[in-house]
Each structure stands twice: as C-alpha cells, then as structure tokens.
Amino acid sequence: MKKFRLMDWPTFIASIIILLSVIVPLIAFPKASEAIILRLNDVVTGGLGAVYLGIGVAALLFVLYIAFGKYGQVTLGEADEKPEFGTFSWAAMLFSAGIGSSILYWGAIEWVYYYQAPPFHIAPESEEAINYAAAYGIFHWGPIAWAIYVLPALPIAYSLYVKKNPILKISLTCEPILGKYTTRWPGKLIDVLFIFGLLGGAGTTLGLGTPMIAAGVESLFGIDGGGLVLRLSILIIATVIFAISSYSGLKRGIRVLSDMNLWLTFILLAFIFVVGPTIFIMETTVSSVGLMMKDFFRMATWLEPFGGFKGIETTDFPQSWTVFYWAWWLVYGPFIGLFIARISKGRRLKEVVLGTILYGTLGCVLFFGILGNFGLWLEISGTFSVTDVLNNQSGEAAIMAIIGQLPFGKLMTLIFIITALLYLATTFDSGSYILASSTQTKVDGEPYRWNRLFWAFALSFLPFTLLLIGGDDSLSLLQTASIVAGAPLIIIFIMLMVSFLRTLGEDRIKLEARRSAHKERERKTLSITYAKRDNWWE
Ligand code: NM2
C-alpha cells in the first residue's frame, strides 16, 4: 500500500501504546489514577527538581557559549547566504509558533498565585509579594525558557542547512552519539519519548485552554455552569478545526490564521494598554524586568532545600512553578526547535540564539506587562477583586472577569476567545504535522494525510481524559502531564548538546585537514579568517 510504505511502525505503535497505557487506566480507575498521578508529580518534582533547574541554567549557558564562542558566526547555509526571512517576520513567526493559548491564560492570572503564595517566604499580599508577583511570570516566560526552545533548533538547523540532511526527526539530530543505532531501537526510543513529551505538553495546553474558552463562552452568552459538556464540546470543536487544517494542509489558510492571530493579539494588548492604567502598566513592567534581572540567578536556582528543618516552612513554590515550567518548555522544545530551524536558513548561530531569546522574552514581557498588570491593578487599586473570583470560582473565571472589566467587555471577551482558539489551532496544526513526520521513516514532500489526521485527534485524547476526570485538583493534574512527560526530555537535551558540540568540532577538524592538505597559504588565510571569526567552515 502506497499510503503506508514510509511508515515507521515501531515508533508509531509504541507511541500509541504509551498513550493508551496512560489514558485507559485514567478512564477505568479515575480516582486511583488521579492519586497516582499526583504522587508521581511529587516524586518527579521533589526528586528531580535540582535536575530540572540545572538543565534550565545549562541550556542558557550552552546557547550563550554557542553564540559568543568560536562557532557563533557559523552561517546556517552557504557562507554568503542571506537570511531567508527579514528580521521582523522572523521574530513574529518565532513568537507565534512558540507561544500558544497558554500565554493568554497565565499572562492574565499567573500573578494571582504568586501574590497569594509568594516565593522566598515573603508575606502574602505584601508590597514585596506584589513586586515578585509581577516579576516572576516574566522570569518563567523569559531567557531560560527561550533558551530551552532555541537549543534544539541549533543542531536541527545545522543538520538541515549545513549538512543538508532533510531531517524531521529528533533521533537524527542525535546521530553523532547514536551512530548506527540512530535508526535502531535507541533512536526510535528517542522519537517515542519526544512524541510522549509533546502529547503531555499538549495535554497541559488544551486542558487549560479549553476551560478558558468555555468560561469565555459562558460569560458571553450569560450561561451559567455550562460545565463539562460545554468544555468537552469546545475541545471537540477545536480538535476538528485543527484536524481540518492539518488534513487539507492549508498552508495558506494557516498563514492567514497566524496573521489574524497576531493582529488580534495586537488589538487586544493595545486596547488594554490605552484604556487601562497606562502609567501603572509601564512602571510596573519596567520595575518587574529590573527585579527579574537582579534576581535572575536566584530565581533560576532556588529550591528551598531547608524547608522542614528548624521549623522552616516548605512552600513548594519552586516545584509547583519553576520546575513545572521548565518541564513544559522542554516538552515543546524539539517541536518548536524544528520550526525555528525551518525559518532560520541563512542566519548565523549567534543571531538565532540572541534573536530567539531577545524577541521571545520581549513578546512575553508585553503580554505579562499589559494583560497581567491590568489584572494586578484591578486588584490592588481595590477596583475589582480578582483573587476572590480565583479562590471562589476558578482560574478561567478570573481571566474572564478581568476581561469583562474592560470597556466593551463583551466584544473584548469575544476577541479574547477567538484569539485563544486560533492560537490552539495554529499550535496543534503544526503539532500534528511534526508528530506525523516523527512516525515515518521518510517524508516524501509531506507526511501522509491520514497520519496527520490521526495525530490531530490523538493530541486531544489526553486532555479529553484529564478534563473528564479532573476534580478539584485539576491544575496539578494538568501540570503533571508536562512534568512527567518532560523527564525523559532532560536526557534528550543533554544528548543534543553533546551531539552538536561533537558535530561542530568534527566539522572544524575535517575542514582544517582539508585545508592544510591544500596550500600552506590557505592555512595562513584560515588562521586570519579564524581570527576574524569569519565563515571558516566553507
Ligand atoms: N509553553 C510556552 O501555549 C502553549 O501552551 C504552547 C507553552 C511551553 C509554556 C507552549
């Protein structure tokens, strides 16, 4: 059968088995499974907390080393190649690919959690708590997060444009370590773990995004307690949308959707900025960026090891937040890495690293600065108590209450939920594309349609189940999906770093050998070029 010829059955089947082995017990024994999952969360975040934070710092240091070290000037393509996309559209694509509906969720209410249960044993709702409430979100969506995204992009892009391997599988990027095992079970295991990771990350995203859109629909039409049925219907509608776009490979359609998305986002943020407390927003954003920079390494490494000793309180802040976030960014890392790689042809490694970190962080700062600080202002100015809504109802109700406080509240709610839906669609359209590619031995033009369609639905299985069983602790349950699925990604990231250094080193040695086999003069030029950090590899 022509439609199945290029399938990588072991990877495909193993991924489905793992997915089912999570979903079936969840449906069959919801209560017991929930308890096990939450326990797993404690074990992973408690036991691997230091490893997660370590890999975050390591990712940042690694990409900075690539950017500023001797490889920074390596061009992804021919030596004199110019970037395929202009910097503005590159930055815009990078941001909208890497960010999904979740930034609407957390951008709006992350501060509420930190305000009520602050880090560093600060008194809740105090002035210090407000400072950190505004700054910590920016940290969790800041330089380390984007370093986790850009790290996989580097070896993938290098392999695509310098080595000219058409690569759509993460295992192939580990070839320098795996050698002939790349296409055998170790390589397949890596692909399966990547797939499992992405399914977990998608579980978190859809599990948060769906109730948020449902809450928006409820507030728009004044229905109360649409509840589970409404949520599940919205999840199904969202899935059908990205199944259709992924099936028909509507390249142009998806581009139109992304453009629309950027415009809607822009309108939303600009509107809040102008009609909201503009000066408060500006001042708080600037102060928060400053506080984040001042405390950067403290935030990046804080794990409260002394909690429980000498009566010192344990808050679990780092485990509930920083570890969760790094896991969530990790599971999306290789997926977004493929995308960043695809749009970065002709750029230098240094530009890719610094561009991603800078523009990515900047975009998130705008979201948290405008959307988040508007909510914060409502709260501390006494205009409207967001904390009340969060504590007595839910996170998604709090988000909609914030948006509802704006002039033209209904219209803004509509824009907000359309934006969220579009973000989900664009994220998962490309998600199913990548999952389909990862389960084929080769991709002939595009992965098979049926395969793409399959993954579009498979992406929703886990969130569907989680929504179904999610009780009072549904946030922890959703966070756990990323945290547990993210653990194996730590090893993959280490392999990516080692592989990439090895490839760069080998290519450099090969190049030098080739050159010294030529003339002595070449050699001199090389060292001069080297000194200039020019394009030595060509
Ligand atoms: N990250 C950016 O919006 C999304 O859920 C996709 C989520 C990793 C927290 C990405």
PDB file of C-alpha atoms in Angstrom, residues 84-250:
ATOM      1  CA  GLU A  84      15.520  33.773   4.088  1.00  0.00           C
ATOM      2  CA  PHE A  85      13.150  35.957   6.118  1.00  0.00           C
ATOM      3  CA  GLY A  86      13.511  39.547   7.232  1.00  0.00           C
ATOM      4  CA  THR A  87      14.102  40.054  10.929  1.00  0.00           C
ATOM      5  CA  PHE A  88      10.630  41.369  11.672  1.00  0.00           C
ATOM      6  CA  SER A  89       8.718  38.497  10.131  1.00  0.00           C
ATOM      7  CA  TRP A  90      11.273  36.065  11.544  1.00  0.00           C
ATOM      8  CA  ALA A  91      10.649  37.398  15.045  1.00  0.00           C
ATOM      9  CA  ALA A  92       6.884  37.417  14.547  1.00  0.00           C
ATOM     10  CA  MET A  93       6.810  33.830  13.280  1.00  0.00           C
ATOM     11  CA  LEU A  94       9.133  32.680  16.002  1.00  0.00           C
ATOM     12  CA  PHE A  95       6.949  34.173  18.681  1.00  0.00           C
ATOM     13  CA  SER A  96       3.617  32.987  17.368  1.00  0.00           C
ATOM     14  CA  ALA A  97       4.900  29.463  16.824  1.00  0.00           C
ATOM     15  CA  GLY A  98       6.438  29.165  20.253  1.00  0.00           C
ATOM     16  CA  ILE A  99       3.574  30.712  22.149  1.00  0.00           C
ATOM     17  CA  GLY A 100       0.086  29.367  22.276  1.00  0.00           C
ATOM     18  CA  SER A 101      -3.154  29.978  24.027  1.00  0.00           C
ATOM     19  CA  SER A 102      -1.443  29.379  27.354  1.00  0.00           C
ATOM     20  CA  ILE A 103       0.040  32.842  27.402  1.00  0.00           C
ATOM     21  CA  LEU A 104      -3.479  34.245  27.466  1.00  0.00           C
ATOM     22  CA  TYR A 105      -4.161  32.056  30.465  1.00  0.00           C
ATOM     23  CA  TRP A 106      -1.025  32.599  32.502  1.00  0.00           C
ATOM     24  CA  GLY A 107      -0.350  36.108  31.248  1.00  0.00           C
ATOM     25  CA  ALA A 108      -3.653  37.099  32.795  1.00  0.00           C
ATOM     26  CA  ILE A 109      -3.526  35.314  36.148  1.00  0.00           C
ATOM     27  CA  GLU A 110      -0.101  33.945  36.958  1.00  0.00           C
ATOM     28  CA  TRP A 111       0.429  36.908  39.282  1.00  0.00           C
ATOM     29  CA  VAL A 112      -2.612  35.974  41.384  1.00  0.00           C
ATOM     30  CA  TYR A 113      -0.961  32.762  42.522  1.00  0.00           C
ATOM     31  CA  TYR A 114       2.317  34.484  43.381  1.00  0.00           C
ATOM     32  CA  TYR A 115       0.538  37.348  45.073  1.00  0.00           C
ATOM     33  CA  GLN A 116      -1.248  34.955  47.415  1.00  0.00           C
ATOM     34  CA  ALA A 117       1.543  32.396  47.862  1.00  0.00           C
ATOM     35  CA  PRO A 118       4.776  34.289  47.173  1.00  0.00           C
ATOM     36  CA  PRO A 119       8.285  32.885  46.741  1.00  0.00           C
ATOM     37  CA  PHE A 120      11.184  33.326  49.183  1.00  0.00           C
ATOM     38  CA  HIS A 121       8.908  33.142  52.215  1.00  0.00           C
ATOM     39  CA  ILE A 122       7.623  36.644  51.600  1.00  0.00           C
ATOM     40  CA  ALA A 123       4.423  37.633  53.400  1.00  0.00           C
ATOM     41  CA  PRO A 124       1.387  37.078  51.151  1.00  0.00           C
ATOM     42  CA  GLU A 125      -0.217  40.173  49.616  1.00  0.00           C
ATOM     43  CA  SER A 126       2.584  42.403  50.967  1.00  0.00           C
ATOM     44  CA  GLU A 127       4.427  45.000  48.895  1.00  0.00           C
ATOM     45  CA  GLU A 128       7.255  42.528  48.292  1.00  0.00           C
ATOM     46  CA  ALA A 129       4.714  39.941  47.231  1.00  0.00           C
ATOM     47  CA  ILE A 130       3.304  42.382  44.668  1.00  0.00           C
ATOM     48  CA  ASN A 131       6.789  43.057  43.295  1.00  0.00           C
ATOM     49  CA  TYR A 132       7.506  39.389  42.820  1.00  0.00           C
ATOM     50  CA  ALA A 133       4.001  38.605  41.596  1.00  0.00           C
ATOM     51  CA  ALA A 134       4.615  40.947  38.678  1.00  0.00           C
ATOM     52  CA  ALA A 135       8.193  39.798  38.041  1.00  0.00           C
ATOM     53  CA  TYR A 136       8.108  36.017  38.432  1.00  0.00           C
ATOM     54  CA  GLY A 137       5.832  35.388  35.453  1.00  0.00           C
ATOM     55  CA  ILE A 138       8.286  37.233  33.234  1.00  0.00           C
ATOM     56  CA  PHE A 139      11.036  35.004  34.562  1.00  0.00           C
ATOM     57  CA  HIS A 140       9.098  31.818  33.786  1.00  0.00           C
ATOM     58  CA  TRP A 141       8.494  33.034  30.244  1.00  0.00           C
ATOM     59  CA  GLY A 142      11.922  34.647  29.912  1.00  0.00           C
ATOM     60  CA  PRO A 143      15.504  33.971  28.814  1.00  0.00           C
ATOM     61  CA  ILE A 144      15.857  30.431  30.216  1.00  0.00           C
ATOM     62  CA  ALA A 145      12.541  29.377  28.723  1.00  0.00           C
ATOM     63  CA  TRP A 146      13.525  30.650  25.295  1.00  0.00           C
ATOM     64  CA  ALA A 147      16.979  29.115  25.631  1.00  0.00           C
ATOM     65  CA  ILE A 148      15.215  25.764  26.082  1.00  0.00           C
ATOM     66  CA  TYR A 149      13.388  26.463  22.812  1.00  0.00           C
ATOM     67  CA  VAL A 150      16.388  27.574  20.804  1.00  0.00           C
ATOM     68  CA  LEU A 151      18.736  24.813  21.928  1.00  0.00           C
ATOM     69  CA  PRO A 152      17.209  22.020  19.813  1.00  0.00           C
ATOM     70  CA  ALA A 153      16.788  24.454  16.920  1.00  0.00           C
ATOM     71  CA  LEU A 154      20.571  24.807  16.549  1.00  0.00           C
ATOM     72  CA  PRO A 155      21.543  21.185  15.776  1.00  0.00           C
ATOM     73  CA  ILE A 156      18.401  20.726  13.690  1.00  0.00           C
ATOM     74  CA  ALA A 157      19.094  23.810  11.592  1.00  0.00           C
ATOM     75  CA  TYR A 158      22.771  22.911  11.263  1.00  0.00           C
ATOM     76  CA  SER A 159      21.878  19.478  10.025  1.00  0.00           C
ATOM     77  CA  LEU A 160      19.282  20.881   7.607  1.00  0.00           C
ATOM     78  CA  TYR A 161      21.256  23.693   6.029  1.00  0.00           C
ATOM     79  CA  VAL A 162      24.923  22.927   6.574  1.00  0.00           C
ATOM     80  CA  LYS A 163      24.944  19.142   6.372  1.00  0.00           C
ATOM     81  CA  LYS A 164      21.931  19.223   4.063  1.00  0.00           C
ATOM     82  CA  ASN A 165      20.117  16.289   5.661  1.00  0.00           C
ATOM     83  CA  PRO A 166      16.416  16.720   5.197  1.00  0.00           C
ATOM     84  CA  ILE A 167      15.573  15.958   8.785  1.00  0.00           C
ATOM     85  CA  LEU A 168      12.285  15.872  10.540  1.00  0.00           C
ATOM     86  CA  LYS A 169      13.084  13.501  13.347  1.00  0.00           C
ATOM     87  CA  ILE A 170      14.714  14.297  16.609  1.00  0.00           C
ATOM     88  CA  SER A 171      16.608  10.987  16.673  1.00  0.00           C
ATOM     89  CA  LEU A 172      18.565  12.002  13.573  1.00  0.00           C
ATOM     90  CA  THR A 173      19.913  15.003  15.433  1.00  0.00           C
ATOM     91  CA  CYS A 174      21.485  12.645  17.969  1.00  0.00           C
ATOM     92  CA  GLU A 175      23.324  10.749  15.237  1.00  0.00           C
ATOM     93  CA  PRO A 176      26.803  11.857  16.325  1.00  0.00           C
ATOM     94  CA  ILE A 177      26.236   9.956  19.554  1.00  0.00           C
ATOM     95  CA  LEU A 178      23.983   7.163  18.369  1.00  0.00           C
ATOM     96  CA  GLY A 179      25.854   6.302  15.175  1.00  0.00           C
ATOM     97  CA  LYS A 180      24.382   3.229  13.569  1.00  0.00           C
ATOM     98  CA  TYR A 181      21.818   2.996  16.364  1.00  0.00           C
ATOM     99  CA  THR A 182      20.059   6.087  15.079  1.00  0.00           C
ATOM    100  CA  THR A 183      17.638   4.022  13.024  1.00  0.00           C
ATOM    101  CA  ARG A 184      17.511   1.129  15.505  1.00  0.00           C
ATOM    102  CA  TRP A 185      15.728   0.946  18.816  1.00  0.00           C
ATOM    103  CA  PRO A 186      17.733   3.615  20.722  1.00  0.00           C
ATOM    104  CA  GLY A 187      16.870   6.125  18.026  1.00  0.00           C
ATOM    105  CA  LYS A 188      13.268   5.000  17.993  1.00  0.00           C
ATOM    106  CA  LEU A 189      13.110   5.270  21.755  1.00  0.00           C
ATOM    107  CA  ILE A 190      14.171   8.899  21.479  1.00  0.00           C
ATOM    108  CA  ASP A 191      11.432   9.617  18.966  1.00  0.00           C
ATOM    109  CA  VAL A 192       8.842   7.872  21.105  1.00  0.00           C
ATOM    110  CA  LEU A 193       9.885   9.838  24.185  1.00  0.00           C
ATOM    111  CA  PHE A 194       9.724  13.053  22.208  1.00  0.00           C
ATOM    112  CA  ILE A 195       6.225  12.142  20.989  1.00  0.00           C
ATOM    113  CA  PHE A 196       5.152  11.231  24.503  1.00  0.00           C
ATOM    114  CA  GLY A 197       6.552  14.540  25.755  1.00  0.00           C
ATOM    115  CA  LEU A 198       4.654  16.545  23.192  1.00  0.00           C
ATOM    116  CA  LEU A 199       1.433  14.691  23.951  1.00  0.00           C
ATOM    117  CA  GLY A 200       1.922  15.518  27.636  1.00  0.00           C
ATOM    118  CA  GLY A 201       2.631  19.179  26.897  1.00  0.00           C
ATOM    119  CA  ALA A 202      -0.413  19.331  24.646  1.00  0.00           C
ATOM    120  CA  GLY A 203      -2.413  17.820  27.481  1.00  0.00           C
ATOM    121  CA  THR A 204      -1.472  20.746  29.692  1.00  0.00           C
ATOM    122  CA  THR A 205      -2.141  23.307  26.973  1.00  0.00           C
ATOM    123  CA  LEU A 206      -5.511  22.004  25.861  1.00  0.00           C
ATOM    124  CA  GLY A 207      -6.511  21.151  29.395  1.00  0.00           C
ATOM    125  CA  LEU A 208      -6.039  24.790  30.388  1.00  0.00           C
ATOM    126  CA  GLY A 209      -7.138  26.403  27.140  1.00  0.00           C
ATOM    127  CA  THR A 210     -10.444  24.578  26.783  1.00  0.00           C
ATOM    128  CA  PRO A 211     -11.984  25.615  30.125  1.00  0.00           C
ATOM    129  CA  MET A 212     -10.769  29.149  29.458  1.00  0.00           C
ATOM    130  CA  ILE A 213     -12.616  29.330  26.141  1.00  0.00           C
ATOM    131  CA  ALA A 214     -15.621  27.668  27.770  1.00  0.00           C
ATOM    132  CA  ALA A 215     -15.624  30.310  30.505  1.00  0.00           C
ATOM    133  CA  GLY A 216     -15.499  32.955  27.777  1.00  0.00           C
ATOM    134  CA  VAL A 217     -18.484  31.438  26.006  1.00  0.00           C
ATOM    135  CA  GLU A 218     -20.360  31.272  29.297  1.00  0.00           C
ATOM    136  CA  SER A 219     -19.717  34.904  30.101  1.00  0.00           C
ATOM    137  CA  LEU A 220     -20.563  35.930  26.538  1.00  0.00           C
ATOM    138  CA  PHE A 221     -23.929  34.231  26.482  1.00  0.00           C
ATOM    139  CA  GLY A 222     -24.635  34.565  30.158  1.00  0.00           C
ATOM    140  CA  ILE A 223     -24.949  30.825  30.603  1.00  0.00           C
ATOM    141  CA  ASP A 224     -24.019  29.607  33.992  1.00  0.00           C
ATOM    142  CA  GLY A 225     -22.237  26.384  34.654  1.00  0.00           C
ATOM    143  CA  GLY A 226     -22.042  25.065  31.105  1.00  0.00           C
ATOM    144  CA  GLY A 227     -19.734  22.647  32.849  1.00  0.00           C
ATOM    145  CA  LEU A 228     -18.172  19.559  31.494  1.00  0.00           C
ATOM    146  CA  VAL A 229     -20.397  19.183  28.443  1.00  0.00           C
ATOM    147  CA  LEU A 230     -19.526  22.656  27.233  1.00  0.00           C
ATOM    148  CA  ARG A 231     -15.815  22.070  27.830  1.00  0.00           C
ATOM    149  CA  LEU A 232     -15.738  18.787  26.044  1.00  0.00           C
ATOM    150  CA  SER A 233     -17.723  20.228  23.127  1.00  0.00           C
ATOM    151  CA  ILE A 234     -15.240  23.064  22.836  1.00  0.00           C
ATOM    152  CA  LEU A 235     -12.352  20.635  22.902  1.00  0.00           C
ATOM    153  CA  ILE A 236     -14.002  18.643  20.136  1.00  0.00           C
ATOM    154  CA  ILE A 237     -14.665  21.755  18.049  1.00  0.00           C
ATOM    155  CA  ALA A 238     -11.045  22.874  18.497  1.00  0.00           C
ATOM    156  CA  THR A 239      -9.802  19.427  17.526  1.00  0.00           C
ATOM    157  CA  VAL A 240     -11.963  19.364  14.428  1.00  0.00           C
ATOM    158  CA  ILE A 241     -10.623  22.778  13.433  1.00  0.00           C
ATOM    159  CA  PHE A 242      -7.022  21.697  13.605  1.00  0.00           C
ATOM    160  CA  ALA A 243      -7.817  18.323  12.104  1.00  0.00           C
ATOM    161  CA  ILE A 244      -9.342  20.008   9.078  1.00  0.00           C
ATOM    162  CA  SER A 245      -6.498  22.446   8.609  1.00  0.00           C
ATOM    163  CA  SER A 246      -3.913  19.751   9.176  1.00  0.00           C
ATOM    164  CA  TYR A 247      -5.643  17.305   6.830  1.00  0.00           C
ATOM    165  CA  SER A 248      -6.029  19.705   3.980  1.00  0.00           C
ATOM    166  CA  GLY A 249      -2.517  21.048   4.550  1.00  0.00           C
ATOM    167  CA  LEU A 250      -3.950  24.502   4.104  1.00  0.00           C
TER     168      LEU A 250
END
